[in-house]
Amino acid sequence: MPWPLSYGNQARVLDAIREYKPKAVIVDFLFVDPRNDDTLKDLVDEIARYKKDGIALYFEGGTDLPYGEAPLRPELAKTGVRIVDPSITVYDGVVRQYPTSGYCFGPEGLTRGTCLSLALQVYKDVFPEHPLAPMK
């Protein structure tokens, strides 16, 4: 298939994953650049199916984007999909510590304050019966 994949093909991949009834799915692609693709509606519709099925779905938000792009295409952000910070701490090319907090994103983009990191937010959402212990 040509790259970048069409939004319709991305939706088909998510549809196939949804069939396994996961508790959560993290999409590790950045959808920040607008491009002409009339299958965008397919991806928006698939996000709605995840929501209907109660599967936590997260899209990574772009940080430090060079041209002031939104962290996620507005059409996708408006679906209410969770947007999480993909940042990790890197030291000499090796991750030495996973951050416990990161940027906060809302449908309109970056918001103020700090939020839980991707992994901690997913854990909190998927296992609410097992609250996180306070970070020290």
Coordinates of N, CA and C in Angstrom, one line a residue, residues 1-126:
M1 N 0.8 -1.2 0.0 CA 0.0 0.0 0.0 C 0.9 1.2 0.0
P2 N 0.4 2.3 -0.6 CA 1.2 3.5 -0.6 C 1.2 4.2 0.8
W3 N 2.2 4.9 1.1 CA 2.3 5.7 2.4 C 2.1 7.1 2.1
P4 N 1.5 7.9 2.9 CA 0.8 7.4 4.1 C -0.5 6.7 3.7
L5 N -0.8 5.8 4.6 CA -2.1 5.0 4.5 C -3.3 5.9 4.4
S6 N -4.3 5.6 3.7 CA -5.5 6.4 3.6 C -6.1 6.3 5.0
Y7 N -7.0 7.2 5.3 CA -7.7 7.2 6.6 C -8.6 5.9 6.6
G8 N -9.2 5.6 5.4 CA -10.0 4.4 5.3 C -9.2 3.1 5.7
N9 N -8.0 3.0 5.2 CA -7.2 1.9 5.6 C -6.8 1.9 7.1
Q10 N -6.6 3.0 7.6 CA -6.3 3.1 9.1 C -7.6 2.6 9.8
A11 N -8.8 3.0 9.3 CA -10.0 2.6 10.0 C -10.2 1.1 9.9
R12 N -9.8 0.5 8.7 CA -9.9 -1.0 8.6 C -9.0 -1.7 9.6
V13 N -7.8 -1.1 9.8 CA -6.9 -1.7 10.8 C -7.5 -1.7 12.2
L14 N -8.0 -0.5 12.5 CA -8.7 -0.3 13.9 C -9.9 -1.3 14.0
D15 N -10.6 -1.4 12.9 CA -11.8 -2.3 12.9 C -11.3 -3.8 13.2
A16 N -10.3 -4.2 12.6 CA -9.8 -5.6 12.8 C -9.3 -5.7 14.3
I17 N -8.7 -4.7 14.8 CA -8.2 -4.8 16.2 C -9.4 -4.8 17.1
R18 N -10.5 -4.0 16.8 CA -11.7 -4.0 17.7 C -12.4 -5.3 17.8
E19 N -12.3 -6.1 16.7 CA -12.9 -7.4 16.8 C -12.3 -8.3 17.9
Y20 N -11.1 -8.0 18.4 CA -10.5 -8.8 19.5 C -11.0 -8.3 20.8
K21 N -11.8 -7.2 20.8 CA -12.4 -6.7 22.1 C -11.3 -6.3 23.1
P22 N -10.4 -5.5 22.7 CA -9.3 -5.1 23.7 C -9.9 -4.1 24.7
K23 N -9.2 -3.9 25.8 CA -9.7 -2.9 26.8 C -9.3 -1.5 26.3
A24 N -8.1 -1.4 25.6 CA -7.6 -0.1 25.2 C -6.7 -0.3 24.0
V25 N -6.7 0.7 23.2 CA -5.8 0.8 22.0 C -5.2 2.1 21.9
I26 N -3.9 2.2 21.7 CA -3.2 3.4 21.5 C -2.7 3.5 20.0
V27 N -3.1 4.5 19.4 CA -2.7 4.7 18.0 C -1.4 5.6 18.0
D28 N -0.3 4.9 17.6 CA 1.0 5.6 17.6 C 1.4 6.2 16.2
F29 N 0.5 6.9 15.7 CA 0.7 7.7 14.4 C 0.3 9.1 14.8
L30 N 1.0 10.0 14.2 CA 0.5 11.4 14.4 C -0.4 11.8 13.2
F31 N -1.5 12.3 13.5 CA -2.5 12.8 12.5 C -2.6 14.3 12.6
V32 N -1.5 15.0 12.2 CA -1.5 16.4 12.4 C -1.6 17.2 11.1
D33 N -1.1 16.6 10.0 CA -1.1 17.3 8.7 C -2.4 17.1 7.9
P34 N -3.1 18.2 7.6 CA -4.2 18.0 6.7 C -3.8 17.5 5.3
R35 N -4.6 16.6 4.8 CA -4.4 16.2 3.4 C -5.7 15.8 2.8
N36 N -5.8 15.9 1.5 CA -7.0 15.5 0.9 C -7.2 14.0 0.9
D37 N -8.2 13.5 1.5 CA -8.5 12.1 1.6 C -9.9 11.9 2.0
D38 N -10.7 11.6 1.0 CA -12.2 11.5 1.2 C -12.6 10.3 2.1
T39 N -11.6 9.6 2.6 CA -12.0 8.5 3.5 C -11.8 8.9 5.0
L40 N -11.6 10.1 5.3 CA -11.5 10.6 6.7 C -12.7 10.2 7.5
K41 N -13.9 10.3 6.8 CA -15.1 9.9 7.5 C -15.1 8.5 8.0
D42 N -14.4 7.6 7.3 CA -14.3 6.2 7.7 C -13.6 6.1 9.1
L43 N -12.5 6.9 9.3 CA -11.8 6.9 10.5 C -12.6 7.5 11.6
V44 N -13.3 8.6 11.3 CA -14.2 9.2 12.3 C -15.3 8.2 12.8
D45 N -15.9 7.5 11.8 CA -16.9 6.5 12.1 C -16.4 5.4 13.0
E46 N -15.1 4.9 12.7 CA -14.5 3.9 13.5 C -14.3 4.3 14.9
I47 N -13.8 5.5 15.1 CA -13.6 6.1 16.4 C -15.0 6.0 17.2
A48 N -16.1 6.3 16.5 CA -17.4 6.3 17.2 C -17.7 4.8 17.6
R49 N -17.4 3.9 16.7 CA -17.6 2.5 17.1 C -16.8 2.0 18.3
Y50 N -15.6 2.5 18.4 CA -14.8 2.2 19.7 C -15.6 2.8 20.9
K51 N -16.0 4.0 20.7 CA -16.7 4.6 21.9 C -18.0 3.8 22.2
K52 N -18.7 3.4 21.2 CA -20.0 2.7 21.4 C -19.7 1.3 22.1
D53 N -18.6 0.7 21.8 CA -18.2 -0.6 22.3 C -17.5 -0.5 23.7
G54 N -17.3 0.8 24.1 CA -16.6 1.0 25.4 C -15.1 0.6 25.5
I55 N -14.5 0.7 24.3 CA -13.0 0.5 24.2 C -12.3 1.8 24.3
A56 N -11.4 1.9 25.3 CA -10.6 3.1 25.4 C -9.7 3.3 24.2
L57 N -9.8 4.4 23.5 CA -9.0 4.6 22.3 C -8.2 5.9 22.5
Y58 N -6.9 5.9 22.3 CA -6.0 7.0 22.5 C -5.3 7.3 21.2
F59 N -5.2 8.6 20.9 CA -4.3 9.0 19.8 C -3.2 9.9 20.4
E60 N -2.0 9.7 19.9 CA -0.9 10.6 20.3 C -1.1 12.0 19.7
G61 N -0.8 12.9 20.6 CA -0.8 14.3 20.1 C 0.6 14.8 19.8
G62 N 0.8 15.5 18.7 CA 2.1 16.0 18.4 C 2.5 17.1 19.4
T63 N 3.8 17.1 19.8 CA 4.3 18.1 20.6 C 5.5 18.8 19.9
D64 N 5.7 20.1 20.1 CA 6.8 20.8 19.5 C 6.7 20.7 18.0
L65 N 5.6 20.9 17.4 CA 5.4 20.8 16.0 C 6.0 22.1 15.4
P66 N 6.7 22.0 14.3 CA 7.5 23.1 13.7 C 6.6 24.3 13.1
Y67 N 5.4 24.0 12.7 CA 4.6 25.0 12.0 C 3.4 25.4 12.7
G68 N 3.3 25.1 14.0 CA 2.1 25.4 14.8 C 0.9 24.6 14.5
E69 N 1.1 23.4 14.0 CA 0.0 22.5 13.7 C -0.8 22.1 15.0
A70 N -2.0 21.8 14.8 CA -2.8 21.3 16.0 C -2.2 19.9 16.3
P71 N -2.3 19.5 17.6 CA -1.7 18.2 17.9 C -2.4 17.0 17.3
L72 N -3.6 17.2 16.8 CA -4.4 16.1 16.1 C -5.3 16.8 15.2
R73 N -5.5 16.3 14.0 CA -6.4 16.9 13.0 C -7.7 17.2 13.7
P74 N -8.2 18.4 13.5 CA -9.5 18.9 14.2 C -10.6 17.9 14.0
E75 N -10.8 17.3 12.8 CA -11.9 16.4 12.6 C -11.8 15.2 13.5
L76 N -10.6 14.8 13.8 CA -10.5 13.6 14.7 C -10.6 14.0 16.2
A77 N -10.0 15.2 16.5 CA -10.1 15.7 17.9 C -11.5 15.9 18.3
K78 N -12.4 16.4 17.4 CA -13.8 16.7 17.7 C -14.6 15.4 18.0
T79 N -14.0 14.2 17.8 CA -14.7 13.0 18.1 C -14.7 12.7 19.6
G80 N -13.8 13.4 20.3 CA -13.6 13.2 21.8 C -12.6 12.1 22.1
V81 N -11.9 11.6 21.1 CA -10.9 10.6 21.3 C -9.9 11.2 22.3
R82 N -9.4 10.4 23.2 CA -8.3 10.9 24.1 C -7.1 11.2 23.4
I83 N -6.5 12.3 23.6 CA -5.2 12.7 23.0 C -4.2 12.7 24.1
V84 N -3.1 11.9 24.0 CA -2.1 11.8 25.0 C -0.7 12.2 24.5
D85 N 0.1 12.5 25.5 CA 1.4 13.0 25.2 C 2.4 11.8 25.0
P86 N 3.0 11.7 23.8 CA 3.9 10.6 23.6 C 5.3 10.8 24.1
S87 N 5.6 11.9 24.8 CA 7.0 12.2 25.2 C 7.6 11.2 26.1
I88 N 8.8 10.9 26.0 CA 9.6 10.1 26.9 C 10.9 10.8 27.2
T89 N 11.5 10.5 28.3 CA 12.8 11.1 28.6 C 13.9 10.3 28.0
V90 N 14.7 10.9 27.2 CA 15.8 10.1 26.6 C 17.2 10.7 27.0
Y91 N 18.0 9.8 27.4 CA 19.4 10.1 27.8 C 20.4 9.3 27.0
D92 N 21.2 10.0 26.2 CA 22.2 9.3 25.3 C 21.5 8.2 24.4
G93 N 20.3 8.5 23.9 CA 19.6 7.6 23.0 C 18.9 6.4 23.7
V94 N 19.0 6.4 25.0 CA 18.3 5.3 25.8 C 17.4 5.9 26.8
V95 N 16.2 5.3 26.9 CA 15.2 5.8 27.9 C 15.7 5.4 29.2
R96 N 15.9 6.3 30.1 CA 16.4 6.0 31.5 C 15.2 6.1 32.5
Q97 N 14.2 6.9 32.1 CA 13.1 7.0 33.1 C 11.8 7.4 32.3
Y98 N 10.8 6.7 32.6 CA 9.5 7.0 31.9 C 8.8 8.1 32.7
P99 N 8.4 9.2 32.1 CA 7.8 10.3 32.8 C 6.4 9.9 33.4
T100 N 6.1 10.4 34.6 CA 4.8 10.2 35.2 C 3.7 11.2 34.8
S101 N 4.2 12.3 34.2 CA 3.3 13.3 33.7 C 3.7 13.8 32.3
G102 N 2.8 14.5 31.7 CA 3.1 15.1 30.4 C 2.1 16.2 30.0
Y103 N 2.1 16.6 28.8 CA 1.3 17.7 28.3 C -0.2 17.2 28.4
C104 N -1.1 18.2 28.6 CA -2.5 17.9 28.5 C -3.1 18.4 27.2
F105 N -3.9 17.6 26.6 CA -4.5 18.0 25.3 C -6.1 17.9 25.4
G106 N -6.7 18.9 24.8 CA -8.1 18.9 24.7 C -8.5 18.9 23.2
P107 N -9.7 18.9 22.9 CA -10.1 18.9 21.4 C -9.5 20.0 20.6
E108 N -9.2 21.1 21.3 CA -8.7 22.3 20.6 C -7.2 22.4 20.6
G109 N -6.6 21.4 21.2 CA -5.1 21.4 21.3 C -4.6 21.4 22.7
L110 N -3.3 21.9 22.8 CA -2.6 21.9 24.1 C -3.4 22.7 25.1
T111 N -3.5 22.2 26.3 CA -4.2 23.0 27.4 C -3.1 23.2 28.5
R112 N -3.5 23.9 29.5 CA -2.6 24.3 30.6 C -2.6 23.1 31.6
G113 N -1.5 23.1 32.3 CA -1.3 22.1 33.4 C -0.6 20.9 32.9
T114 N -0.5 19.9 33.8 CA 0.1 18.6 33.5 C -0.9 17.5 33.7
C115 N -0.8 16.5 32.9 CA -1.6 15.3 33.0 C -0.8 14.1 33.1
L116 N -1.4 13.0 33.4 CA -0.7 11.7 33.5 C 0.0 11.4 32.2
S117 N 1.1 10.7 32.3 CA 1.7 10.2 31.0 C 0.8 9.2 30.4
L118 N 1.1 8.8 29.2 CA 0.3 7.9 28.4 C 0.0 6.6 29.1
A119 N 1.1 5.9 29.6 CA 0.9 4.6 30.3 C 0.1 4.7 31.5
L120 N 0.3 5.7 32.3 CA -0.4 5.9 33.6 C -1.9 6.3 33.3
Q121 N -2.1 7.1 32.3 CA -3.5 7.5 32.0 C -4.3 6.2 31.5
V122 N -3.7 5.4 30.7 CA -4.4 4.2 30.2 C -4.7 3.3 31.4
Y123 N -3.7 3.1 32.2 CA -3.9 2.2 33.4 C -5.1 2.8 34.3
K124 N -5.1 4.1 34.5 CA -6.1 4.7 35.3 C -7.5 4.5 34.7
D125 N -7.6 4.6 33.4 CA -8.9 4.5 32.6 C -9.3 3.1 32.6
V126 N -8.4 2.1 32.4 CA -8.8 0.7 32.1 C -9.0 0.0 33.4

